[in-house]
Coordinates of C-alpha atoms in Angstrom, one line a residue:
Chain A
X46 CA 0.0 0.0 0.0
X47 CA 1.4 3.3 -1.1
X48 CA 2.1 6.2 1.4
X49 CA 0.0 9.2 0.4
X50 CA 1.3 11.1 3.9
X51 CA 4.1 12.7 2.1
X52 CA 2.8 14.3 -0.7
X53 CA -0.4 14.8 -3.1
X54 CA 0.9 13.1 -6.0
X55 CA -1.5 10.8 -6.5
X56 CA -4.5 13.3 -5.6
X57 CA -6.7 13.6 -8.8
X58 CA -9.8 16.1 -8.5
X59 CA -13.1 14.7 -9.8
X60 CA -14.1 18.5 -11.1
X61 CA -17.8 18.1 -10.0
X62 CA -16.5 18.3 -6.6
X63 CA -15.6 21.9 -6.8
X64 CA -18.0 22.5 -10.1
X65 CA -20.6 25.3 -8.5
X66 CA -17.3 27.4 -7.5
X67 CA -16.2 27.9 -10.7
X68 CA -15.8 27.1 -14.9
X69 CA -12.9 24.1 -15.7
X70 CA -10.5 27.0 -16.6
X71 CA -11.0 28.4 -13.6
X72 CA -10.7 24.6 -11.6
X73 CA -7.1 24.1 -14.0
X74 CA -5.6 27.6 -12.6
X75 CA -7.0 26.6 -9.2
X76 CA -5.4 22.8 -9.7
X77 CA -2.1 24.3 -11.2
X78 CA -1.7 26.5 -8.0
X79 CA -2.4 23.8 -5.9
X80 CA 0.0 21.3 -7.2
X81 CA -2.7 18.9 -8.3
X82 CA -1.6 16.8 -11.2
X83 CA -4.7 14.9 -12.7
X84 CA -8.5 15.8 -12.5
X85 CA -11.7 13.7 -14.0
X86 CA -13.8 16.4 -15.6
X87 CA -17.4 16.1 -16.3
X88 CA -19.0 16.8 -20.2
X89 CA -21.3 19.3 -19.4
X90 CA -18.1 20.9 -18.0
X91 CA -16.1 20.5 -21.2
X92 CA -19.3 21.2 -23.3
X93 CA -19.4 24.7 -21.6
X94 CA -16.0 26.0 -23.2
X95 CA -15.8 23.6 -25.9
X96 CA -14.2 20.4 -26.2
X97 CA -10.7 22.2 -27.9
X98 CA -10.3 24.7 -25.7
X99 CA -10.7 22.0 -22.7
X100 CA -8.4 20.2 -24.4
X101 CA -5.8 23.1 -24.7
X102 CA -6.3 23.7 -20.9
X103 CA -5.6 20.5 -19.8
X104 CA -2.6 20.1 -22.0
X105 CA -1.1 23.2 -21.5
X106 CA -1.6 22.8 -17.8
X107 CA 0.5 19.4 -18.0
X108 CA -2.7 17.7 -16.1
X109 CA -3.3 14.3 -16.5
X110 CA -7.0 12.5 -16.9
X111 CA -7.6 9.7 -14.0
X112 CA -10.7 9.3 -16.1
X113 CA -13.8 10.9 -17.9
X114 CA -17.4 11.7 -16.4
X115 CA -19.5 9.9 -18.0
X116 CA -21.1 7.6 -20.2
X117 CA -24.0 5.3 -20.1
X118 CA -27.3 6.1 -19.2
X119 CA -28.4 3.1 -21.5
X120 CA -32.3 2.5 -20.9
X121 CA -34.0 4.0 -22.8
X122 CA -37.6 3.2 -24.8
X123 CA -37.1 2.6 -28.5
X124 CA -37.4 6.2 -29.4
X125 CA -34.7 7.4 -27.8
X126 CA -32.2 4.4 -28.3
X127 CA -29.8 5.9 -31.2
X128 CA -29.8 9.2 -28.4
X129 CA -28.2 6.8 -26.4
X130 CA -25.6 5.2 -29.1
X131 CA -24.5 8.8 -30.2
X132 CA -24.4 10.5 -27.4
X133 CA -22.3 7.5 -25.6
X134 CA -20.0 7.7 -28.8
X135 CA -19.4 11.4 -28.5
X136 CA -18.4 10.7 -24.9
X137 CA -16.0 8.2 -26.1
X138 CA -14.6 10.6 -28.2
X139 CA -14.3 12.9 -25.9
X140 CA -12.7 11.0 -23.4
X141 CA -10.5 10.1 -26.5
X142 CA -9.2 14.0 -27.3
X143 CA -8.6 14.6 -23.4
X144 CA -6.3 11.9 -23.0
X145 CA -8.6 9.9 -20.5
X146 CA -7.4 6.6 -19.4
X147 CA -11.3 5.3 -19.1
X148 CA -14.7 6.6 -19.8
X149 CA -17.0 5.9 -16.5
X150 CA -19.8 4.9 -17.3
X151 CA -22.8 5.1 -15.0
X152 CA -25.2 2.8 -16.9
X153 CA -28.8 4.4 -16.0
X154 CA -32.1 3.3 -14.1
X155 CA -35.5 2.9 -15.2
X156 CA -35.9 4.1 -19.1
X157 CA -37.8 7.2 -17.8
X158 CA -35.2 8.7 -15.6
X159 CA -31.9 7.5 -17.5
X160 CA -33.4 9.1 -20.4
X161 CA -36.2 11.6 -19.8
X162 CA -39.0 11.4 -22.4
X163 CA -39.3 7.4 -22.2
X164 CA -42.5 6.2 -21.7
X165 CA -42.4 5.0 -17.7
X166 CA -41.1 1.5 -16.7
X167 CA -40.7 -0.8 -13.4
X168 CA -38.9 -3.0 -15.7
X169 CA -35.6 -3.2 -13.3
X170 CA -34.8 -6.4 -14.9
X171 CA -35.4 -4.9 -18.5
X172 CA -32.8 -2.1 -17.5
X173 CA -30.7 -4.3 -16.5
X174 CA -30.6 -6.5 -20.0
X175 CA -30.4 -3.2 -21.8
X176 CA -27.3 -1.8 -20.0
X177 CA -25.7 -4.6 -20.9
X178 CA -27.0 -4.8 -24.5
X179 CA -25.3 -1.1 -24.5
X180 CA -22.4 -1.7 -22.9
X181 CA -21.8 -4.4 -25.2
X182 CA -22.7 -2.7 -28.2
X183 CA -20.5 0.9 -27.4
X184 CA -17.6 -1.3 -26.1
X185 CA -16.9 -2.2 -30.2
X186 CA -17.0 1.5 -30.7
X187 CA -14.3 2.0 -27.6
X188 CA -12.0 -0.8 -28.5
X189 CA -11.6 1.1 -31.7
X190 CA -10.9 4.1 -30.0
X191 CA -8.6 1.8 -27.7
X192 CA -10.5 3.6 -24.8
X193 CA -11.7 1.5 -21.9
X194 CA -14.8 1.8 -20.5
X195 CA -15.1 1.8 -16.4
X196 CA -18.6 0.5 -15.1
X197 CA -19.2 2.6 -11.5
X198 CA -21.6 0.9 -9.7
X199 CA -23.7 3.5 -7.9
X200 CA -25.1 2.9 -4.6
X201 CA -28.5 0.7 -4.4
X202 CA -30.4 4.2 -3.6
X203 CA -29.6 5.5 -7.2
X204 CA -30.8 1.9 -8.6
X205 CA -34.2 3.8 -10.2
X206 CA -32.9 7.1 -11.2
X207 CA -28.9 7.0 -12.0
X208 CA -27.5 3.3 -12.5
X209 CA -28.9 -0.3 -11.7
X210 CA -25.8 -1.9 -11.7
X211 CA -25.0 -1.2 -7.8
X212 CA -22.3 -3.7 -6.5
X213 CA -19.0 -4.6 -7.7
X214 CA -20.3 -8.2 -8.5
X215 CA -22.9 -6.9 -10.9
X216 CA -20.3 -5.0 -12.5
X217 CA -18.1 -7.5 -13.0
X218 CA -20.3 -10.2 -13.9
X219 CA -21.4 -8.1 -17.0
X220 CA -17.3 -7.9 -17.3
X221 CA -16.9 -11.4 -17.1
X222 CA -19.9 -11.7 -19.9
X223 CA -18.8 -9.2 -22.3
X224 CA -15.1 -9.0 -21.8
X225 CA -14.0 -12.7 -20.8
X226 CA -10.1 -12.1 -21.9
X227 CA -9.9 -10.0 -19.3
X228 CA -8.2 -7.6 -22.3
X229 CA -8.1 -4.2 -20.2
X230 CA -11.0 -3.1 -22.7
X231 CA -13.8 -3.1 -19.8
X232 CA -13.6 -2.8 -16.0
X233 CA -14.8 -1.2 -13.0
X234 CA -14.4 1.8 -10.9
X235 CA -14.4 1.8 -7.4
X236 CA -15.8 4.5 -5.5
X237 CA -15.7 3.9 -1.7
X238 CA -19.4 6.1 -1.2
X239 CA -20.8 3.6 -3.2
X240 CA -19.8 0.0 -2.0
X241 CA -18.2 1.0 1.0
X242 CA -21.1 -1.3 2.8
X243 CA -21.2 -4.2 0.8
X244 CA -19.7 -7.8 3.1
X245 CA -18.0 -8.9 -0.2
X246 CA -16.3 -5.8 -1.4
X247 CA -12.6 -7.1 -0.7
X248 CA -13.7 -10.5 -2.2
X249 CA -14.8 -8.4 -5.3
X250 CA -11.7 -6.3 -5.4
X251 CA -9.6 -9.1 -5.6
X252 CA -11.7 -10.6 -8.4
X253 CA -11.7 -7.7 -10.3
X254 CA -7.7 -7.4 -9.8
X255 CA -5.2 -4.9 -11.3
X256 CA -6.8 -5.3 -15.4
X257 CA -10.2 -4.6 -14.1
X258 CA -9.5 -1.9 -11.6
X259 CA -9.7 1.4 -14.0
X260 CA -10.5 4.1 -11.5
X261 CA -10.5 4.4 -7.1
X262 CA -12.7 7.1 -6.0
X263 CA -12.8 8.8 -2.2
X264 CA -15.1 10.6 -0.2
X265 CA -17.0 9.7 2.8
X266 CA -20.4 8.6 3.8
X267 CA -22.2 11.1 6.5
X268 CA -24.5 9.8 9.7
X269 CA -27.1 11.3 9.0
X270 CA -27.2 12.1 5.4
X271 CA -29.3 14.5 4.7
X272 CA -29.7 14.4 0.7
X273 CA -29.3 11.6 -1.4
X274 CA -27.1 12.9 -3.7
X275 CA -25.8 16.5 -3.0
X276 CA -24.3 15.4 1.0
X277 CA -21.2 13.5 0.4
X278 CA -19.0 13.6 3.1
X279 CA -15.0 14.8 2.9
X280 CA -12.9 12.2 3.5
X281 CA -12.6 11.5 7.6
X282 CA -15.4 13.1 8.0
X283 CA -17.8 9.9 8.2
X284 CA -18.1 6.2 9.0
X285 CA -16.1 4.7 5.8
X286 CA -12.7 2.8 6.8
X287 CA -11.3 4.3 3.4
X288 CA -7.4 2.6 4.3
X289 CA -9.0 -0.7 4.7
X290 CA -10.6 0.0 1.2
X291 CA -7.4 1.6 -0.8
X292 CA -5.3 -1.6 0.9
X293 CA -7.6 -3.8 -0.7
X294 CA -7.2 -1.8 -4.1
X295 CA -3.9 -1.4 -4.1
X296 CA -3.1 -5.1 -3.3
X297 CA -4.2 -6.0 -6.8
X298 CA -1.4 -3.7 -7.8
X299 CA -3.8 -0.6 -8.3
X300 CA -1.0 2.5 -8.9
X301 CA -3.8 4.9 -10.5
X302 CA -4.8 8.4 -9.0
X303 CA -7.2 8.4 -5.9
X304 CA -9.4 10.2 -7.0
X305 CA -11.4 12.9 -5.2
X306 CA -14.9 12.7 -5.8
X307 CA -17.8 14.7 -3.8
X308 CA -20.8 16.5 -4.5
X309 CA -22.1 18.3 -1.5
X310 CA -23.7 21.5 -1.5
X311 CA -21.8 22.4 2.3
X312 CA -18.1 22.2 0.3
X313 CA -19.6 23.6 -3.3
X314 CA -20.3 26.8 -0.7
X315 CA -16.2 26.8 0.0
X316 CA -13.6 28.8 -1.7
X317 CA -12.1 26.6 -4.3
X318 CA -8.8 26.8 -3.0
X319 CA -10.0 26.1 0.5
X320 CA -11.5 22.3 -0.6
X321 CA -8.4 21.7 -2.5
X322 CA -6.1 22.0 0.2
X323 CA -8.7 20.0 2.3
X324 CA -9.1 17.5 0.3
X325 CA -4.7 17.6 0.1
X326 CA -4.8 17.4 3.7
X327 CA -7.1 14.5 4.3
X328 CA -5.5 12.7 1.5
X329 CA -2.3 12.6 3.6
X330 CA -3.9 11.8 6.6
X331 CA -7.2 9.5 6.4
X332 CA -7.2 8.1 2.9
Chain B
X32 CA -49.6 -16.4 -7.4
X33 CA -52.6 -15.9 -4.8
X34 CA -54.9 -14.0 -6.6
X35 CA -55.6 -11.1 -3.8
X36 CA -57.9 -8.8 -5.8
X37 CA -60.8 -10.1 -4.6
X38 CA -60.6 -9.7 -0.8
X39 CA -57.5 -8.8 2.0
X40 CA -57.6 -11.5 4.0
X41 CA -53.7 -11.8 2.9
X42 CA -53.1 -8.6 4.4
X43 CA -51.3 -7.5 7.5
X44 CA -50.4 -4.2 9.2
X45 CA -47.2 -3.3 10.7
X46 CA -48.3 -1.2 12.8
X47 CA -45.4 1.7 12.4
X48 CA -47.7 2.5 9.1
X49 CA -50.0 4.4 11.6
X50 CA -47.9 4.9 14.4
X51 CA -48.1 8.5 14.8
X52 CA -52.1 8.4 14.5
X53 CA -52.9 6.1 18.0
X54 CA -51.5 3.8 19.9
X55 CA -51.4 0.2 19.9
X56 CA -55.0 -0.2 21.2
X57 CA -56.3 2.4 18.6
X58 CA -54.6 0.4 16.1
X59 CA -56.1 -2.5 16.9
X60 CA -59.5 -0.9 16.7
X61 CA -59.3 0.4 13.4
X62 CA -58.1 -3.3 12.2
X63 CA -61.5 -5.0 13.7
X64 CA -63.4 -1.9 12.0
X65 CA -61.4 -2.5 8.6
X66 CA -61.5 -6.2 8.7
X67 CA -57.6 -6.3 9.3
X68 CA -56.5 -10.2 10.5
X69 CA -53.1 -9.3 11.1
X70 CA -50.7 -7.2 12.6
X71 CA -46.8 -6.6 12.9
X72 CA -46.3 -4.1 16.3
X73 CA -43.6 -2.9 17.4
X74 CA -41.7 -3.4 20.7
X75 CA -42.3 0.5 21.5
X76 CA -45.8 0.4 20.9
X77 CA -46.5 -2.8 22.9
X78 CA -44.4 -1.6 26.1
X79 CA -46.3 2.1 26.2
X80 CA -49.6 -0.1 27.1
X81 CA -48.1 -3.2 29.1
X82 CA -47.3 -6.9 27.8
X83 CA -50.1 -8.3 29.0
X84 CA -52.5 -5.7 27.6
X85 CA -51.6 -6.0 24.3
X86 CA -51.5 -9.7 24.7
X87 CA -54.8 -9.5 25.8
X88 CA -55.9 -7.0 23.1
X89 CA -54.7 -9.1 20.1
X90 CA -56.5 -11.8 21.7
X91 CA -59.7 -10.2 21.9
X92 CA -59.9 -9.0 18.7
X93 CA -59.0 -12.1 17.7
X94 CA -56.0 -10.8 15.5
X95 CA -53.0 -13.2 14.1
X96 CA -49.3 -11.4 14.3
X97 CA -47.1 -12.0 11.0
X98 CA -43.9 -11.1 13.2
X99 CA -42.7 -8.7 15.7
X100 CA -40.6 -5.7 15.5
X101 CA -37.9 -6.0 16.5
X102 CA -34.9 -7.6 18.0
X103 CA -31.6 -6.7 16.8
X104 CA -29.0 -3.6 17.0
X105 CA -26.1 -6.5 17.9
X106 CA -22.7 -4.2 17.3
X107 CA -22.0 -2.9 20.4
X108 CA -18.6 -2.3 22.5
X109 CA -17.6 -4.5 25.8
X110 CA -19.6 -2.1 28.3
X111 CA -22.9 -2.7 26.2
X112 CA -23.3 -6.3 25.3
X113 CA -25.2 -7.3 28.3
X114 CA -27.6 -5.4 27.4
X115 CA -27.6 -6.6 23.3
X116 CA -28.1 -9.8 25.3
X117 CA -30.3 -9.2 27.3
X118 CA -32.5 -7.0 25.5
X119 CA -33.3 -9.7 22.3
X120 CA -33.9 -12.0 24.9
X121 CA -36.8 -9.9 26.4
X122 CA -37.7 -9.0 22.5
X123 CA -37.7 -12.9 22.2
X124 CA -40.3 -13.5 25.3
X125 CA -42.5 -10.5 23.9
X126 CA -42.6 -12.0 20.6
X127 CA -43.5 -15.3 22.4
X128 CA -45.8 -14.4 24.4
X129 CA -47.8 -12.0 21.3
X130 CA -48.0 -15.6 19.3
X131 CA -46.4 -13.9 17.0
X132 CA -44.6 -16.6 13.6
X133 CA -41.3 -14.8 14.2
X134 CA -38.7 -11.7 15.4
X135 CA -37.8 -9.7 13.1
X136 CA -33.9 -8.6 13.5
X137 CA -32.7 -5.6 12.5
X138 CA -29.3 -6.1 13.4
X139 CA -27.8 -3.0 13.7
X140 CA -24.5 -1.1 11.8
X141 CA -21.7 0.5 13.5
X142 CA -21.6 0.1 17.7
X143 CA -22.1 3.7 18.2
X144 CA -25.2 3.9 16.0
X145 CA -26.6 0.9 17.2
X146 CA -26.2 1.1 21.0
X147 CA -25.8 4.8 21.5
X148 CA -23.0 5.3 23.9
X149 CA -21.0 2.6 22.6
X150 CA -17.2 3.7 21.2
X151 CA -17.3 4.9 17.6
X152 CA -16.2 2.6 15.3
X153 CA -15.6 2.2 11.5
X154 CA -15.3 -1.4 11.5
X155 CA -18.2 -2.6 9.1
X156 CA -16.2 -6.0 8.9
X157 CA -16.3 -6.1 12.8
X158 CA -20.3 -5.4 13.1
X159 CA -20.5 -8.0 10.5
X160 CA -19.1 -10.7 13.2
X161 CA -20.8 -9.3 15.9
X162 CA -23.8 -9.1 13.8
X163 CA -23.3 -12.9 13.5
X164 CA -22.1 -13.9 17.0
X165 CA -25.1 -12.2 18.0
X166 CA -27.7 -14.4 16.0
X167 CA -25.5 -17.1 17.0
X168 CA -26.1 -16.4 20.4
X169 CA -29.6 -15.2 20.5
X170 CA -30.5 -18.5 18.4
X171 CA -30.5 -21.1 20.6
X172 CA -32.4 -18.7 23.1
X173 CA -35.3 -18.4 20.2
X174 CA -35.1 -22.0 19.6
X175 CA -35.9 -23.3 23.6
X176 CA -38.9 -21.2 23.0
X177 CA -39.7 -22.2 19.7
X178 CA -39.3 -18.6 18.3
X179 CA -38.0 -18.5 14.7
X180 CA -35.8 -15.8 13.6
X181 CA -36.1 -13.7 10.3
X182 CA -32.9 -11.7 9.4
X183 CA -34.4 -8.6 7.4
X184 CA -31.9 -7.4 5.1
X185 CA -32.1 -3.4 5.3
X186 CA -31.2 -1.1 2.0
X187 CA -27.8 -0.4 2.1
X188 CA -28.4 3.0 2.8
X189 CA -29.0 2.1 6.2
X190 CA -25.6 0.3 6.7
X191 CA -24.0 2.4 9.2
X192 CA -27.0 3.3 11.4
X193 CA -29.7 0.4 11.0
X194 CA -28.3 -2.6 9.4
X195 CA -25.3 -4.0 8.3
X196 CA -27.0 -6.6 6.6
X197 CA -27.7 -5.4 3.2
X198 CA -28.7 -8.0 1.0
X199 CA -30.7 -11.3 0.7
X200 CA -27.6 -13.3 -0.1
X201 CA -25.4 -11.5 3.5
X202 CA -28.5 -12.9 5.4
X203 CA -28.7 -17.0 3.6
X204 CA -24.7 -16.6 4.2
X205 CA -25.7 -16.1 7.8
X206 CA -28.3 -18.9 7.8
X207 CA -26.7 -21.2 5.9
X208 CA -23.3 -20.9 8.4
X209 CA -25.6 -20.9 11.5
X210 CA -28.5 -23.2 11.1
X211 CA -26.9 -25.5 8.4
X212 CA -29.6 -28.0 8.6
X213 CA -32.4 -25.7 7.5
X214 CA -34.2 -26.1 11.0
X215 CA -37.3 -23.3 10.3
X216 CA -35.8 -21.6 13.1
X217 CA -33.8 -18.4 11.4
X218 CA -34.7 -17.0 8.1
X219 CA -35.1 -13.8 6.1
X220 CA -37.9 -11.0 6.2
X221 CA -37.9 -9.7 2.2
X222 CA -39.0 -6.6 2.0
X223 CA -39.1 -5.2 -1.2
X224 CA -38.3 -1.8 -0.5
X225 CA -35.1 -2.8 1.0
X226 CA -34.0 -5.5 -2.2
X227 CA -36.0 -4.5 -4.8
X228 CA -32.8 -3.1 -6.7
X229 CA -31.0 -6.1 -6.2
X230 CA -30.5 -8.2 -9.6
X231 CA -29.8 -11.5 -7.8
X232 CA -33.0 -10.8 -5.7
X233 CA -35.2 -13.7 -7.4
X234 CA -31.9 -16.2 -7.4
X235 CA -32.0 -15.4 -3.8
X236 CA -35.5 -16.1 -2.9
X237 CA -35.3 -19.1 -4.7
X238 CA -32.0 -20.4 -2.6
X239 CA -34.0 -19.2 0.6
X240 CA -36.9 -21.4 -0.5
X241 CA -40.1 -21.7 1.8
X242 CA -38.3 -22.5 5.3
X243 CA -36.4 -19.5 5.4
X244 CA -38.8 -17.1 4.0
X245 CA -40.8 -15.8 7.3
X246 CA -41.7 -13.0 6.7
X247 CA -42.8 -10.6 3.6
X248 CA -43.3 -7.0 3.8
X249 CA -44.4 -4.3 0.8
X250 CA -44.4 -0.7 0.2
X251 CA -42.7 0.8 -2.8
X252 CA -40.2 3.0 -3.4
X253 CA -40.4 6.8 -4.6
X254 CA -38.3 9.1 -7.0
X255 CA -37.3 10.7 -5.5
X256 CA -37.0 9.6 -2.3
X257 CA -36.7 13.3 -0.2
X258 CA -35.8 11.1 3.5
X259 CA -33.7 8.3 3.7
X260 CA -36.0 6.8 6.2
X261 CA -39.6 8.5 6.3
X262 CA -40.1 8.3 2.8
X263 CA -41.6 5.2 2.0
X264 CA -44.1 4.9 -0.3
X265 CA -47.7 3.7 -1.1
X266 CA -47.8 0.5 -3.1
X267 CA -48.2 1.4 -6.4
X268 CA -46.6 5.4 -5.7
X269 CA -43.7 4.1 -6.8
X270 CA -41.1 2.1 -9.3
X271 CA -41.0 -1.6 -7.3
X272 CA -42.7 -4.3 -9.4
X273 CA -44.4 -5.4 -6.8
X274 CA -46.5 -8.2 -8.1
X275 CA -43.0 -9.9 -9.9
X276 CA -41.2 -10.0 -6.3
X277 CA -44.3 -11.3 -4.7
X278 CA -44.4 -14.3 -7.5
X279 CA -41.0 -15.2 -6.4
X280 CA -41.7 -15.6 -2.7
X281 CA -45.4 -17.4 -3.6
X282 CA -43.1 -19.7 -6.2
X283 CA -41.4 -21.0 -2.8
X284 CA -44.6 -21.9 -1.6
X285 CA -44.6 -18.9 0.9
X286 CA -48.6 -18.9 2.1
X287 CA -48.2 -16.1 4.9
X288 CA -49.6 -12.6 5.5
X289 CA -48.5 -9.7 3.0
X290 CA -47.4 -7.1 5.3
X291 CA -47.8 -3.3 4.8
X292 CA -44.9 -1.6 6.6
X293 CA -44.6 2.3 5.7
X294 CA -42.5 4.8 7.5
X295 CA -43.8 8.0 5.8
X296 CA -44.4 11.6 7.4
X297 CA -47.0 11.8 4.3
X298 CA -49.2 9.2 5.4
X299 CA -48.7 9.2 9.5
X300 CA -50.4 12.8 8.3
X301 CA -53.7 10.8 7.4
X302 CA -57.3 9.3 9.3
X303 CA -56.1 5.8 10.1
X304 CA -58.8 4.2 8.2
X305 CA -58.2 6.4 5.3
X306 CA -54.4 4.6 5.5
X307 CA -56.4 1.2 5.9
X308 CA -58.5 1.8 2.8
X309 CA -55.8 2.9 0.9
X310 CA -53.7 -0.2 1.6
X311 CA -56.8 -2.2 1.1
X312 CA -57.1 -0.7 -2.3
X313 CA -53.9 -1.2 -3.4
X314 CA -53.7 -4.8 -1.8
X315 CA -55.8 -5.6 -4.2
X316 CA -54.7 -4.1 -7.9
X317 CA -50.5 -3.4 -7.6
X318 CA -49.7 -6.2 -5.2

């Protein structure tokens, strides 16, 4: 297991964790004056200056990618189906121009929340046969592009609205399935707020091992928590055992970024600079 | 399948649906007034009136119990395991003496959410075993009264808090490791508000097979879901395919009550038999 106490090299900033402070120029200056070397930036974020100029920034900034937010979303009724193949191409291709080393994907819920407009479903099974029919069919597309695509299981709240793959065995089933060479082509991403409570995570981890483990993310999980999605915790600052978790990732010979990763509207109300070196801090001493 | 649109004599009320609208003895008047058989109470709701009242209550109106709620809440440091023991012990002579089928056990998360005033812990993999000596312990306790058990795996948003038992496979681990023989005396509670995202759920309930399914509770599950514990919806407010889940417990031969449990500030805010009637309707066409 690596010592992070020392420095922040292997700090990468998932931007949507400092995304209401500021545009991604302003997160690269604010990354480049706090010595952070990688971030995971988010499309909408790109979209919003233009995939060149985002592309310029981050290369003349010398930052690396420790991955690209996000693909999927793959249920969908039949009329919004090629939506879904486009749009998760264009993402590839994105994540292609930025250098990413992965494109997470977070595969969608029910058809009427991963993509708004189709008609209303309960069909969790469906969505589960069609997120695999998609990753399937866009992991052709990525091979090409010799850009591998990280399934993030979400957390089983999200399983109607965001993703219904939602533990690291689901995940890697559907790796085993579409992807049984194990060629480095498909994997997972591990993000502790999501599977921190699942009994057979470390199992899971060491299945996965070092060709499926594309991405580690951190944050914390809050007691209470008082939104489903915007009240991620900093690091240390909940119940998650995140060493015990890293260990685990890092024993398959992990050496990516760790990845900082939090939406919360109590740190998007922070100066930028303020959760970076927060986020430094912790990183040397509870992750 | 039971066909249940026809009448609700398949249906019983845990009695936290309508907790904040009377107590136990008003509850039990609004089941004889709404043709209710059966009830789930809770352990609060039976000690505010006295053991031998409610026992004599449910007797007179002449009401079966599908379980009781609950024993449980096992992690716990040194200074507060007498009273883990203890405490499912008495939950155990309650549930005995109620008639009810079984105790429900919600086992509890981290020691200082479960027994408040224990030391604060991280150690997820530590409740786990304490989880499990626990049952272990409290097992052959239930069994000299002839008490079955039903391990209710709780969302996993509950994990640190509630329940460290998270899925229908964690609990038949647990079953199969501590009653190997398939005695009838521990099982699962399924309740689909807690699984219904899991995509092993129906290969589970199949391995659990009628002896250790005791218990079966409905609700549904909203988007979106503004409190992580008060929320709970209606059957048929929500995105749970009820009716498939329920074919997969009836598959295993599972004859017992269909029981309504739902925490929800929306309908504690209702006329009791208003909640009854609606329950009753519902029983009837998304169940």
């Amino acid at each position: 297991m690596r010592d992070l106490s020392g420095d922040h090299r292997w700090l990468s900033l998932n931007t949507a964790t400092v995304r209401k402070q500021g545009a991604l120029l302003d997160i690269v200056d604010a990354c480049a004056r706090n010595g952070i070397r990688a971030i995971d930036p988010w499309r909408d974020q790109v979209a919003a200056i233009g995939l060149d100029r985002a592309v310029r920034a981050v290369k003349d900034a010398h930052l690396e990618l420790s991955g690209y937010c996000r693909g999927g979303m793959f249920p969908a009724d039949p009329a919004h189906r090629a939506q879904v193949r486009d749009d998760n191409r264009r993402a590839v291709d994105e994540a292609h121009a930025l250098g990413a080393p992965c494109l997470v994907l977070v595969v969608g819920g029910l058809p009427q929340h991963s993509r708004p407009g189709s008609a209303p479903s309960k069909d969790i099974r469906g969505a589960h046969a069609q997120v695999e029919d998609g990753i399937a069919e866009l992991l052709e597309y990525a091979r090409a592009a010799k850009l591998p695509l990280a399934i993030e299981p979400l957390h089983p709240m999200y399983a109607a609205d965001r993703a219904c793959v939602n533990t690291t065995r689901q995940a890697l089933d559907i790796c085993d399935r579409l992807d049984a060479a194990r060629t480095g082509s498909l994997g997972v991403a591990i993000d502790v707020y999501h599977v921190w409570w699942d009994f057979e995570l470390t199992a899971q981890i060491e299945r996965a091992g070092r060709d499926r483990l594309l991405a580690f993310h951190v944050c914390d999980w809050l007691v209470p928590t008082t939104d489903m999605l915007n009240d991620r915790g900093m690091m240390g600052d909940g119940v998650v055992d995140i060493p015990r978790i890293r260990a685990a990732v890092e024993a398959q010979h992990f050496t990516g970024y760790v990845e900082v990763e939090i939406f919360s509207h109590r740190w998007w109300a922070m100066p930028i600079d303020d959760v970076i070196a927060t986020c430094v801090a912790r990183m040397k001493t509870v992750v």
